[in-house]
Each structure stands twice: as C-alpha cells, then as structure tokens.
Tab-separated table of C-alpha atoms in Angstrom:
chain	number	residue	atom	x	y	z
A	1	MET	CA	72.638	-57.343	52.366
A	2	ILE	CA	73.190	-60.054	49.552
A	3	PRO	CA	71.275	-63.088	49.355
A	4	PRO	CA	73.161	-66.425	49.377
A	5	GLN	CA	73.820	-67.878	46.393
A	6	PHE	CA	71.135	-70.036	44.955
A	7	ASP	CA	69.836	-71.371	41.574
A	8	TYR	CA	66.838	-69.838	39.711
A	9	VAL	CA	64.260	-71.669	37.448
A	10	ARG	CA	61.015	-70.103	35.846
A	11	PRO	CA	58.866	-73.075	34.909
A	12	ALA	CA	56.186	-72.481	31.835
A	13	ASP	CA	53.514	-74.134	33.776
A	14	VAL	CA	52.340	-75.235	36.977
A	15	GLU	CA	52.951	-79.146	36.403
A	16	GLU	CA	56.694	-77.977	35.751
A	17	ALA	CA	56.899	-76.473	38.496
A	18	LEU	CA	55.116	-79.256	41.041
A	19	ARG	CA	57.836	-81.474	38.541
A	20	ILE	CA	60.259	-79.421	39.980
A	21	LEU	CA	59.722	-78.848	43.639
A	22	ARG	CA	59.137	-82.588	43.813
A	23	GLU	CA	62.999	-83.275	42.179
A	24	ARG	CA	64.153	-80.732	44.688
A	25	GLU	CA	62.607	-81.738	47.613
A	26	GLY	CA	63.557	-79.366	50.547
A	27	GLU	CA	66.226	-77.492	48.852
A	28	ALA	CA	63.544	-75.062	46.670
A	29	LYS	CA	61.455	-72.500	47.414
A	30	VAL	CA	58.502	-70.716	45.515
A	31	LEU	CA	58.625	-67.166	44.187
A	32	ALA	CA	55.990	-65.257	43.645
A	33	GLY	CA	55.738	-61.206	44.535
A	34	GLY	CA	58.942	-62.046	46.677
A	35	PHE	CA	58.010	-59.602	49.537
A	36	SER	CA	58.442	-62.250	51.947
A	37	LEU	CA	60.620	-64.881	50.469
A	38	ILE	CA	63.269	-61.870	49.226
A	39	PRO	CA	63.552	-60.040	52.841
A	40	LEU	CA	63.912	-63.694	53.612
A	41	LEU	CA	67.212	-64.215	51.744
A	42	LYS	CA	68.935	-60.991	52.336
A	43	LEU	CA	68.824	-61.685	55.930
A	44	ARG	CA	70.143	-65.347	55.413
A	45	LEU	CA	67.278	-66.588	57.297
A	46	ALA	CA	66.546	-69.396	54.426
A	47	ARG	CA	68.912	-70.276	52.148
A	48	PRO	CA	67.351	-72.999	49.756
A	49	SER	CA	69.462	-74.234	46.466
A	50	LEU	CA	66.977	-73.600	44.180
A	51	LEU	CA	64.272	-70.633	43.571
A	52	VAL	CA	61.144	-71.689	41.300
A	53	ASP	CA	59.897	-68.858	40.329
A	54	LEU	CA	55.699	-68.649	39.394
A	55	ARG	CA	55.950	-65.100	37.219
A	56	ASP	CA	55.511	-67.115	33.657
A	57	VAL	CA	53.006	-69.997	35.352
A	58	GLY	CA	49.419	-69.362	34.048
A	59	GLY	CA	45.965	-70.593	36.405
A	60	LEU	CA	47.120	-68.835	39.330
A	61	ASP	CA	45.646	-65.418	38.997
A	62	GLY	CA	41.468	-65.805	39.227
A	63	ILE	CA	38.941	-63.951	41.249
A	64	VAL	CA	35.820	-66.162	40.991
A	65	GLU	CA	32.638	-65.705	42.957
A	66	GLY	CA	30.473	-69.138	42.593
A	67	ASP	CA	27.222	-70.256	44.495
A	68	GLY	CA	29.440	-71.770	47.379
A	69	GLY	CA	31.643	-68.614	47.475
A	70	LEU	CA	34.657	-66.712	46.983
A	71	THR	CA	37.966	-68.636	45.117
A	72	ILE	CA	41.022	-66.273	44.843
A	73	GLY	CA	44.142	-68.142	43.007
A	74	GLY	CA	47.681	-68.067	44.773
A	75	ARG	CA	49.374	-65.270	42.847
A	76	VAL	CA	46.630	-62.522	43.272
A	77	THR	CA	47.799	-59.407	44.294
A	78	HIS	CA	47.177	-57.796	47.011
A	79	ARG	CA	46.050	-54.634	45.173
A	80	ARG	CA	44.070	-56.752	42.981
A	81	ILE	CA	41.828	-58.006	46.260
A	82	ALA	CA	41.527	-54.561	47.343
A	83	GLN	CA	40.175	-53.367	43.865
A	84	ASP	CA	38.089	-55.863	43.786
A	85	PRO	CA	34.371	-53.858	43.135
A	86	VAL	CA	32.621	-57.582	44.058
A	87	ILE	CA	35.008	-58.155	46.988
A	88	ARG	CA	34.480	-54.671	48.429
A	89	ALA	CA	30.282	-55.496	48.097
A	90	ARG	CA	30.043	-58.910	49.625
A	91	PHE	CA	33.174	-59.826	51.170
A	92	PRO	CA	34.539	-56.817	53.129
A	93	LEU	CA	36.259	-58.534	55.676
A	94	LEU	CA	39.020	-58.923	52.445
A	95	HIS	CA	38.788	-55.672	51.071
A	96	ASP	CA	39.204	-53.985	54.312
A	97	ALA	CA	42.666	-56.393	54.835
A	98	ALA	CA	44.010	-56.287	51.389
A	99	SER	CA	44.033	-52.657	51.421
A	100	VAL	CA	46.184	-52.383	54.726
A	101	ILE	CA	49.323	-54.756	54.226
A	102	GLY	CA	52.289	-53.274	53.744
A	103	ASP	CA	52.647	-50.800	51.799
A	104	PRO	CA	51.459	-49.592	47.834
A	105	GLN	CA	54.712	-50.975	46.648
A	106	VAL	CA	53.758	-54.004	48.991
A	107	ARG	CA	50.403	-54.565	47.705
A	108	ASN	CA	51.322	-54.443	43.763
A	109	TRP	CA	53.527	-57.477	43.843
A	110	GLY	CA	52.845	-59.193	47.321
A	111	THR	CA	50.470	-61.989	47.321
A	112	ILE	CA	47.689	-64.211	48.864
A	113	GLY	CA	49.507	-67.174	48.481
A	114	GLY	CA	52.949	-66.100	49.320
A	115	SER	CA	51.546	-64.221	52.134
A	116	CYS	CA	50.095	-67.628	53.275
A	117	ALA	CA	52.397	-69.871	52.699
A	118	HIS	CA	54.936	-67.469	54.665
A	119	ALA	CA	53.006	-67.040	57.726
A	120	ASP	CA	54.569	-64.673	59.475
A	121	PRO	CA	53.083	-64.513	62.834
A	122	SER	CA	51.845	-60.621	62.185
A	123	ALA	CA	50.806	-60.994	59.109
A	124	ASP	CA	46.940	-60.290	57.876
A	125	TRP	CA	46.116	-62.840	55.580
A	126	PRO	CA	46.458	-65.588	58.392
A	127	ALA	CA	44.108	-64.227	60.813
A	128	VAL	CA	41.364	-63.238	57.742
A	129	LEU	CA	41.147	-66.399	56.840
A	130	ILE	CA	41.038	-68.209	59.952
A	131	ALA	CA	37.663	-65.808	60.954
A	132	ALA	CA	36.282	-66.303	57.228
A	133	ARG	CA	36.682	-70.199	58.175
A	134	ALA	CA	38.206	-70.035	54.521
A	135	ALA	CA	40.250	-73.647	53.033
A	136	ILE	CA	43.570	-72.972	51.453
A	137	VAL	CA	44.096	-75.925	48.717
A	138	CYS	CA	47.939	-76.760	48.104
A	139	ARG	CA	48.938	-79.103	45.155
A	140	SER	CA	51.863	-80.786	43.971
A	141	VAL	CA	52.773	-83.581	41.384
A	142	ASP	CA	50.423	-86.692	43.862
A	143	GLY	CA	47.300	-83.395	43.620
A	144	GLU	CA	45.492	-80.720	45.188
A	145	ARG	CA	44.536	-81.276	48.833
A	146	THR	CA	42.528	-78.611	50.857
A	147	VAL	CA	43.787	-77.692	54.194
A	148	LEU	CA	41.367	-75.111	56.736
A	149	ALA	CA	42.599	-71.681	57.425
A	150	ARG	CA	42.153	-72.593	61.502
A	151	GLU	CA	44.443	-76.145	60.569
A	152	PHE	CA	46.442	-74.639	58.230
A	153	PHE	CA	48.752	-71.610	60.378
A	154	LEU	CA	50.722	-73.909	62.582
A	155	ASP	CA	53.550	-71.778	64.297
A	156	THR	CA	55.629	-69.013	63.729
A	157	PHE	CA	56.720	-69.547	60.053
A	158	THR	CA	55.294	-72.509	59.535
A	159	THR	CA	51.854	-73.902	57.986
A	160	ALA	CA	50.594	-77.468	57.266
A	161	ILE	CA	52.010	-76.693	53.778
A	162	ARG	CA	54.676	-79.579	52.336
A	163	PRO	CA	57.853	-78.846	50.873
A	164	ASP	CA	56.595	-79.717	47.265
A	165	GLU	CA	53.473	-77.996	47.145
A	166	ILE	CA	51.916	-74.942	45.299
A	167	LEU	CA	49.557	-73.006	47.688
A	168	THR	CA	46.892	-72.540	44.514
A	169	GLU	CA	43.715	-71.134	46.035
A	170	VAL	CA	42.228	-69.913	49.012
A	171	ARG	CA	38.387	-70.304	49.264
A	172	VAL	CA	36.206	-67.954	51.057
A	173	PRO	CA	32.650	-69.250	52.423
A	174	ALA	CA	29.717	-66.926	50.867
A	175	GLY	CA	28.174	-65.045	53.886
A	176	GLY	CA	24.937	-65.262	53.085
A	177	PRO	CA	22.361	-62.892	54.165
A	178	GLY	CA	22.884	-61.107	57.346
A	179	SER	CA	26.584	-61.559	56.889
A	180	GLY	CA	28.968	-58.550	57.818
A	181	GLY	CA	32.975	-58.365	58.526
A	182	ALA	CA	35.597	-56.585	59.452
A	183	TYR	CA	39.514	-56.170	60.035
A	184	GLU	CA	41.037	-53.976	62.230
A	185	LYS	CA	45.075	-53.250	62.686
A	186	THR	CA	47.185	-51.077	64.524
A	187	GLU	CA	50.330	-49.851	63.578
A	188	ARG	CA	53.513	-48.238	64.755
A	189	LYS	CA	53.588	-46.332	61.469
A	190	ALA	CA	53.136	-46.510	57.620
A	191	GLY	CA	53.489	-49.669	55.800
A	192	ASP	CA	53.803	-51.260	59.839
A	193	PHE	CA	53.470	-54.977	60.088
A	194	ALA	CA	50.181	-55.310	62.606
A	195	THR	CA	50.669	-54.785	66.464
A	196	ALA	CA	47.358	-56.351	66.962
A	197	GLY	CA	44.985	-57.179	64.267
A	198	ALA	CA	41.957	-58.916	64.494
A	199	ALA	CA	39.892	-60.337	61.955
A	200	VAL	CA	35.709	-60.635	62.430
A	201	GLN	CA	33.284	-62.648	59.971
A	202	LEU	CA	29.755	-63.025	61.143
A	203	ARG	CA	25.901	-63.474	60.339
A	204	LEU	CA	22.967	-61.888	62.220
A	205	GLY	CA	20.069	-64.279	62.670
A	206	PRO	CA	16.521	-63.171	61.965
A	207	ALA	CA	16.341	-62.158	66.040
A	208	GLY	CA	19.266	-59.646	65.474
A	209	ASP	CA	21.489	-62.014	67.805
A	210	ILE	CA	24.920	-63.003	66.337
A	211	ALA	CA	24.363	-66.686	64.744
A	212	GLU	CA	27.685	-67.600	63.756
A	213	VAL	CA	30.533	-65.575	64.121
A	214	GLY	CA	34.114	-65.938	63.571
A	215	ILE	CA	37.350	-63.997	65.233
A	216	GLY	CA	40.877	-64.362	64.027
A	217	LEU	CA	43.935	-62.296	65.947
A	218	THR	CA	47.038	-61.702	64.312
A	219	ALA	CA	50.543	-60.109	65.889
A	220	VAL	CA	49.638	-61.297	69.800
A	221	ALA	CA	51.117	-65.262	69.665
A	222	GLU	CA	53.468	-67.220	67.973
A	223	ALA	CA	50.908	-67.367	64.732
A	224	ALA	CA	47.502	-65.426	63.881
A	225	PHE	CA	45.084	-67.825	65.491
A	226	ALA	CA	40.908	-68.046	65.969
A	227	ALA	CA	39.922	-66.996	69.328
A	228	THR	CA	37.481	-69.980	69.885
A	229	ASP	CA	36.930	-68.707	73.762
A	230	ALA	CA	35.618	-65.552	72.011
A	231	GLU	CA	33.434	-66.928	69.934
A	232	ALA	CA	31.743	-69.237	71.993
A	233	ALA	CA	30.493	-66.620	73.967
A	234	LEU	CA	29.069	-64.418	71.600
A	235	GLN	CA	27.055	-67.618	70.320
A	236	GLY	CA	23.750	-66.211	70.094
A	237	ALA	CA	24.365	-63.384	72.018
A	238	GLY	CA	22.958	-60.059	71.065
A	239	PRO	CA	25.466	-57.372	69.246
A	240	SER	CA	25.629	-55.197	71.953
A	241	GLU	CA	29.068	-52.964	73.247
A	242	GLU	CA	29.024	-55.035	76.538
A	243	SER	CA	28.776	-57.860	74.688
A	244	PHE	CA	31.608	-56.548	72.256
A	245	ARG	CA	33.882	-55.851	75.591
A	246	ARG	CA	33.261	-59.187	76.715
A	247	ALA	CA	34.278	-60.568	73.785
A	248	GLY	CA	37.417	-58.611	73.851
A	249	ALA	CA	38.484	-59.416	76.694
A	250	THR	CA	38.585	-62.869	76.190
A	251	ALA	CA	39.300	-62.707	72.592
A	252	ALA	CA	42.934	-61.447	74.654
A	253	ALA	CA	42.760	-63.894	77.274
A	254	GLN	CA	43.312	-66.400	74.908
A	255	SER	CA	46.423	-64.178	72.925
A	256	ARG	CA	49.703	-65.224	74.174
A	257	PRO	CA	51.950	-61.871	72.934
A	258	VAL	CA	55.779	-61.601	73.201
A	259	ALA	CA	57.447	-58.253	73.598
A	260	ASP	CA	58.823	-56.332	71.241
A	261	SER	CA	59.917	-52.889	69.335
A	262	HIS	CA	56.007	-52.993	69.188
A	263	GLY	CA	55.263	-52.894	72.798
A	264	PRO	CA	54.663	-54.388	76.043
A	265	ALA	CA	52.847	-58.066	76.143
A	266	GLU	CA	50.068	-56.241	78.570
A	267	TYR	CA	50.146	-53.138	75.526
A	268	LYS	CA	49.650	-55.863	72.859
A	269	ARG	CA	46.727	-57.737	74.817
A	270	ALA	CA	44.638	-54.447	75.528
A	271	MET	CA	45.297	-53.368	71.868
A	272	ALA	CA	44.152	-57.357	70.597
A	273	ALA	CA	40.776	-56.307	72.766
A	274	GLU	CA	40.559	-53.136	71.560
A	275	MET	CA	40.911	-54.353	67.856
A	276	THR	CA	38.412	-57.267	68.686
A	277	VAL	CA	35.717	-54.538	70.030
A	278	ARG	CA	36.099	-52.084	66.757
A	279	ALA	CA	36.001	-54.975	64.269
A	280	LEU	CA	32.576	-56.466	65.908
A	281	ARG	CA	31.238	-53.153	65.817
A	282	ARG	CA	32.262	-52.721	62.335
A	283	ALA	CA	31.419	-56.235	61.135
A	284	VAL	CA	27.542	-56.034	62.931
A	285	ALA	CA	27.439	-52.592	61.237
A	286	ARG	CA	28.093	-54.161	58.050
A	287	ALA	CA	25.081	-57.166	58.927
A	288	ARG	CA	23.027	-54.660	59.689
A	289	GLY	CA	23.094	-53.094	55.863
A	290	GLY	CA	25.777	-50.319	57.252
A	291	ALA	CA	28.982	-49.476	55.714
B	1	MET	CA	78.916	-70.077	39.964
B	2	THR	CA	76.564	-70.011	36.867
B	3	THR	CA	75.236	-66.240	35.874
B	4	GLN	CA	72.325	-66.150	34.055
B	5	HIS	CA	71.128	-63.903	30.650
B	6	VAL	CA	68.805	-61.013	31.962
B	7	THR	CA	67.839	-58.760	29.189
B	8	VAL	CA	65.566	-55.692	30.064
B	9	THR	CA	64.416	-52.586	28.464
B	10	VAL	CA	65.773	-49.261	31.079
B	11	ASN	CA	64.226	-46.421	29.800
B	12	GLY	CA	63.860	-47.353	26.616
B	13	GLU	CA	66.839	-48.824	25.581
B	14	ALA	CA	67.189	-52.208	25.615
B	15	ARG	CA	70.095	-53.491	28.488
B	16	GLU	CA	71.756	-56.944	28.872
B	17	ALA	CA	73.793	-58.413	31.199
B	18	ASP	CA	74.994	-61.581	32.630
B	19	VAL	CA	74.240	-62.136	36.522
B	20	GLU	CA	74.318	-64.170	39.076
B	21	PRO	CA	70.300	-65.276	40.384
B	22	ARG	CA	71.065	-63.627	43.516
B	23	LEU	CA	72.101	-60.200	42.144
B	24	LEU	CA	69.495	-57.511	43.771
B	25	LEU	CA	67.195	-55.231	40.893
B	26	VAL	CA	68.560	-52.160	42.377
B	27	HIS	CA	72.414	-53.600	42.192
B	28	LEU	CA	71.595	-54.934	38.511
B	29	LEU	CA	70.482	-50.865	38.161
B	30	ARG	CA	73.327	-49.118	39.936
B	31	ASP	CA	76.493	-50.657	39.807
B	32	VAL	CA	75.808	-52.858	36.485
B	33	PHE	CA	74.158	-50.423	34.464
B	34	GLY	CA	75.784	-46.969	36.398
B	35	LEU	CA	72.266	-45.803	36.480
B	36	THR	CA	72.854	-44.437	40.711
B	37	GLY	CA	70.209	-42.594	40.346
B	38	THR	CA	67.828	-45.383	42.483
B	39	HIS	CA	69.156	-45.492	46.026
B	40	VAL	CA	69.374	-48.110	48.460
B	41	GLY	CA	67.991	-46.389	51.935
B	42	CYS	CA	67.317	-49.083	54.138
B	43	ASP	CA	67.506	-52.321	52.237
B	44	THR	CA	64.931	-54.245	54.294
B	45	SER	CA	61.856	-52.869	51.760
B	46	HIS	CA	60.160	-49.830	54.103
B	47	CYS	CA	62.101	-47.381	52.982
B	48	GLY	CA	61.010	-46.632	49.062
B	49	ALA	CA	64.983	-45.310	48.636
B	50	CYS	CA	64.811	-47.848	45.777
B	51	THR	CA	61.663	-47.677	44.309
B	52	ILE	CA	61.340	-47.654	40.162
B	53	LEU	CA	58.742	-48.395	37.909
B	54	VAL	CA	57.878	-52.134	36.363
B	55	ASP	CA	56.312	-52.559	33.625
B	56	GLY	CA	54.850	-49.241	34.733
B	57	THR	CA	53.770	-50.536	38.475
B	58	SER	CA	56.068	-49.371	41.126
B	59	MET	CA	58.144	-51.771	43.270
B	60	LYS	CA	61.004	-51.578	45.440
B	61	SER	CA	64.044	-52.422	43.827
B	62	CYS	CA	65.717	-54.305	46.482
B	63	THR	CA	63.150	-56.596	46.751
B	64	MET	CA	63.260	-58.037	43.297
B	65	LEU	CA	65.805	-59.913	41.681
B	66	ALA	CA	67.503	-58.872	38.345
B	67	VAL	CA	66.500	-61.820	36.978
B	68	GLN	CA	62.931	-61.582	37.590
B	69	ALA	CA	63.398	-58.342	35.602
B	70	ASP	CA	64.133	-60.605	32.863
B	71	GLY	CA	62.135	-59.288	29.756
B	72	ARG	CA	60.034	-56.399	31.356
B	73	SER	CA	60.373	-52.891	31.265
B	74	ILE	CA	61.575	-50.314	33.448
B	75	THR	CA	61.832	-46.914	34.631
B	76	THR	CA	64.231	-45.396	36.732
B	77	ILE	CA	64.447	-41.674	37.941
B	78	GLU	CA	66.603	-41.483	34.833
B	79	GLY	CA	64.185	-41.850	32.301
B	80	MET	CA	61.705	-38.733	33.616
B	81	ALA	CA	63.025	-36.027	32.155
B	82	ALA	CA	62.457	-35.946	28.790
B	83	ASP	CA	64.039	-34.107	25.453
B	84	GLY	CA	66.094	-32.013	28.230
B	85	LYS	CA	63.147	-31.008	30.079
B	86	LEU	CA	62.235	-31.860	33.618
B	87	HIS	CA	59.004	-33.877	33.691
B	88	PRO	CA	56.652	-32.133	35.465
B	89	LEU	CA	56.683	-34.120	38.798
B	90	GLN	CA	60.503	-33.046	38.940
B	91	GLN	CA	59.890	-29.784	38.099
B	92	ALA	CA	57.212	-29.348	41.213
B	93	PHE	CA	59.649	-31.339	43.548
B	94	TRP	CA	62.021	-28.401	42.314
B	95	ASP	CA	59.397	-25.555	42.345
B	96	ASN	CA	57.931	-26.784	46.076
B	97	HIS	CA	60.963	-27.446	47.982
B	98	GLY	CA	59.801	-30.843	47.940
B	99	LEU	CA	63.550	-31.979	48.902
B	100	GLN	CA	66.222	-31.462	51.359
B	101	CYS	CA	68.996	-34.246	51.125
B	102	GLY	CA	67.646	-35.574	47.981
B	103	PHE	CA	67.967	-39.579	49.069
B	104	CYS	CA	64.313	-40.468	49.095
B	105	THR	CA	63.300	-38.042	46.193
B	106	PRO	CA	64.163	-40.614	43.283
B	107	GLY	CA	61.620	-43.010	44.688
B	108	MET	CA	59.366	-40.532	45.979
B	109	ILE	CA	59.056	-39.275	42.052
B	110	MET	CA	58.534	-42.890	40.600
B	111	GLU	CA	55.997	-43.239	43.245
B	112	ALA	CA	54.235	-40.451	42.619
B	113	SER	CA	54.187	-41.211	38.393
B	114	TRP	CA	52.558	-44.946	39.614
B	115	LEU	CA	49.771	-43.166	41.465
B	116	LEU	CA	49.339	-40.604	39.398
B	117	ALA	CA	48.804	-42.644	36.583
B	118	GLN	CA	45.615	-44.515	38.861
B	119	HIS	CA	44.433	-41.108	40.423
B	120	PRO	CA	45.183	-38.262	38.006
B	121	GLU	CA	43.243	-36.036	40.568
B	122	PRO	CA	44.540	-38.059	43.872
B	123	SER	CA	42.844	-36.197	47.325
B	124	GLU	CA	45.316	-34.999	49.888
B	125	HIS	CA	44.922	-38.198	51.987
B	126	GLU	CA	45.150	-39.973	48.404
B	127	ILE	CA	48.610	-38.766	48.156
B	128	ARG	CA	49.580	-39.425	51.255
B	129	GLU	CA	48.410	-43.042	51.556
B	130	GLY	CA	49.676	-43.253	48.206
B	131	ILE	CA	53.724	-42.637	49.191
B	132	SER	CA	53.168	-44.237	52.389
B	133	GLY	CA	56.046	-46.487	51.590
B	134	ASN	CA	58.172	-43.601	51.310
B	135	LEU	CA	59.987	-42.755	54.176
B	136	CYS	CA	61.466	-39.013	54.383
B	137	ARG	CA	63.841	-38.104	57.114
B	138	CYS	CA	63.726	-34.601	56.214
B	139	THR	CA	61.418	-32.687	54.960
B	140	GLY	CA	57.788	-33.763	56.977
B	141	TYR	CA	56.046	-34.727	53.436
B	142	VAL	CA	54.497	-31.634	53.776
B	143	ASN	CA	56.298	-30.284	50.502
B	144	ILE	CA	56.482	-33.364	48.992
B	145	VAL	CA	52.594	-33.737	48.918
B	146	LYS	CA	52.223	-29.989	47.560
B	147	ALA	CA	54.498	-31.186	45.004
B	148	ILE	CA	53.007	-33.904	43.506
B	149	GLN	CA	49.743	-32.267	43.744
B	150	GLN	CA	51.173	-29.363	41.445
B	151	ALA	CA	52.216	-32.071	39.104
B	152	ALA	CA	48.827	-33.379	39.376
B	153	GLY	CA	47.613	-30.533	37.889
B	154	GLU	CA	49.825	-29.792	35.488
B	155	LEU	CA	49.836	-32.994	33.891
B	156	GLN	CA	46.027	-32.601	33.573
B	157	SER	CA	46.480	-29.516	31.794
B	158	GLN	CA	48.655	-30.877	29.719
B	159	GLY	CA	46.260	-33.894	29.344
B	160	SER	CA	48.542	-36.580	29.342
B	161	ALA	CA	47.218	-40.214	29.211
B	162	THR	CA	50.419	-40.863	31.347
B	163	SER	CA	52.717	-39.962	34.342
B	164	ALA	CA	55.590	-42.222	33.464
B	165	GLY	CA	58.442	-39.907	31.798
B	166	SER	CA	59.883	-42.319	29.130
B	167	PRO	CA	57.856	-44.884	27.203
B	168	SER	CA	57.972	-48.100	28.495
C-alpha cells in the first residue's frame, strides 16, 4: 500500500521541531518510531502534508529515576523500557507491558510517546499509565504542560495533545513500600493487539489491606479507561480471591466492548474481568515481596 | 513532487537515490536497488517477511520510509553470505529443512541474526519469542527453531562476536 504524498523534514533539535509544528499547525504529524503512524499512512487514514521526523532530536531518550518516581523520555523504545533493570525491579507494571507490546521488531522501534499520542483503543501503554496514575508532558513553542494520564486518553485515537505539541516525557510516580503492579493481556496470536488488557498498580497498607489501587483497562472501550468503580470497591479491602473476582466483575461492567474479529462483546467483557483478576493477583504477590 | 536525496549503506556498499518521502524502505530496496530478497508479505506490519537490519537492529522495512534510512546502514538477506559461503543461519535453514515455499525465510533469517546477536545461546522459548514477529504459513516453525538452534551453536563455536553477515 502506498502512502499519500507528503513533505518530510528532520529538524536538528526540539526547538526547531516545535517551530515547524507551530508554523504548519494541523498539517504536520510527528514521526518517531513510525510503527503507529506509517501503517496509518499506508491505509490513508491520515493525510498530513508534512512529517516531522524526530530522529536527530536529542533530549527525549532518558530513563531517569528521581525521588518522586520515574521520568521516561517520549522517544524511549518499548525495548529499552523492557530491558531496563531499574524498571524491572521497581516498576514491574511497566516492565510487563513493554515486554508484550507487538513483537520484537515493533519493540525495537516503537516508542512510548508515539504509542500514547496515537492512542489506539487497544494499545497497552494507556491502560498502564492510567493504572500508575502517571502524568504526560506535552511541549509546544509556548512551553510545557502536564496532563494526567487519566485525563489524556479521551476517545478512539483522540488525546489531549494539541497538533503543535510533542509528547516529551512520561512521569510515573514511585510506588513506595508495599507497592506492586502487573499487566495482563490476552491476545489471539503472537504479536497481536490485546483482546482485553488490565493494568493494576496498588499499595498494601501495614495491615495488608489495599490502601491504594489503580486499574486501567484497554481494548474493551472506545479508549483505555480507569476502572473507577472497581478501584473504589477495592479501597481498604483485604486482598482475596473473592475481592479480586468482585473487582473483575465490576471492571467488566464498566467496559463497553464492541464485537469484532477478536470476539463477541460478552467474551471481551469476560476477558476484561479475568485479566483484572490475574493482574490483581500478581500485583498483590509483588507487593508482598514475591515476583 | 519534490524528491529527497537518500544515502544508505546496503550490505557494506554505499548506495544513493532520489526518492519521494512516501517511498517505503522495502520499495527502495526492491524496486530502486533491485534487492528483491526482502519480501512484501502482509504490508500491514504483521508478518515480518520484510524484516531487515537497520544499524544492526531488526526492522520491518514495510513500516519505514526510505528517507528515514538516510545515513544509516542496512543489511538484507543478500548481505548474509560472505566470500561465496552461506552464513551459518542460511546453512542451518538448509540443513534442517527450515523452509518450504521460502517466502518468510529472508525475514526469518534477518530476525534470527538480530536475535542471536542479543542472545548467543537462546533457549527454545527465547527463539520462539524472538521470531514472534515473523509468520510462516508452511512449516509450523519446528524446523525454523531447529535451524536457529543449529546456527547458534555454529556461531558460538566459531567464536563470532556478531552473527550479522556483512560488516555494517
């Protein structure tokens, strides 16, 4: 399939990139790894008149742990996140997700910033960042603004990012003692998008109850969303198969899946529940000090 | 339509072309440079038949623009054999009947060459994970896995630092 015609520029730094995006506002699309944008261009679902390639732009590739948590540059690839030892040890939810996005070639080049800006309703990162209560930093010539992940993913392929902005950073808060997280995804075949995916980030209180919990679901609504009813139900609850099952059913009830080649809506709802249960189990096990 | 000048190193050789920005890398390789070993399978970034190495990292060339490859080093299946001798991966696919129609094979071999550079002694699970972006409709993957295992052993005993064919 042949993309429609467009111009292409490769700015030397982020300031130049932002200037170009402002000048060509609405006509230009940012190109990072290309594994979301180029398939879209080949299907002619997007027709930008200009691609702004971030290849030579520096400052977007950091993985930095600070006191408050983790800062990941927008251009960091899924593979780098999956292989990072700090993330594996202290942010296992992110490690889980990065390891199951697409396939090896996709993970070699696809970026967290690109995935979030594209916001496929079945993508993995949105649910994870919602569960982790992360923040997303968007930058334009006017400066930076920070949007909570819970307010960023608005609709199918629709986010709070503006046409002249670059998603420069993702900020994930540190869990603190007693924290655990996990991502569970079911797919039809290797390398597939999720049929249903559930991300959980929680913290157990000193008495072992669930003091804080975030649950993000993907592929079962028009966009990834926070399963707020399930979160509320689990608040202060003791972790048990029973409380997990109830949370799974509550999360599934908040889902609004559409039947497609992944399966009927009822099947997807059932998978949303099951993935939530499995993610809760592993998150609690990790919070207790297991793997 | 304005074209852009692209300079790439392909299998160790400097090549250049004037291309439309929308030209896919796989079409640069096949149609402009005449290197038809890299195949277009699904054209939707699933099957991996178009897999090549870009700066040593495996990439689905149907999902990259030629202009993105400017200044980079590319290895295709044509670059795997050296001095008239098959690369151990190519030999192993032959020895183990790791192909039937052969359509997925160049992409499989390029992905395997990247996999072995990352994991010189991969477990069977790591091999299966490593080729999970490459679909084969003929073989059921069993002999592909055996071929990659044989090549891993051969490369280990050769003591190669890298399993990629030609110098990048």
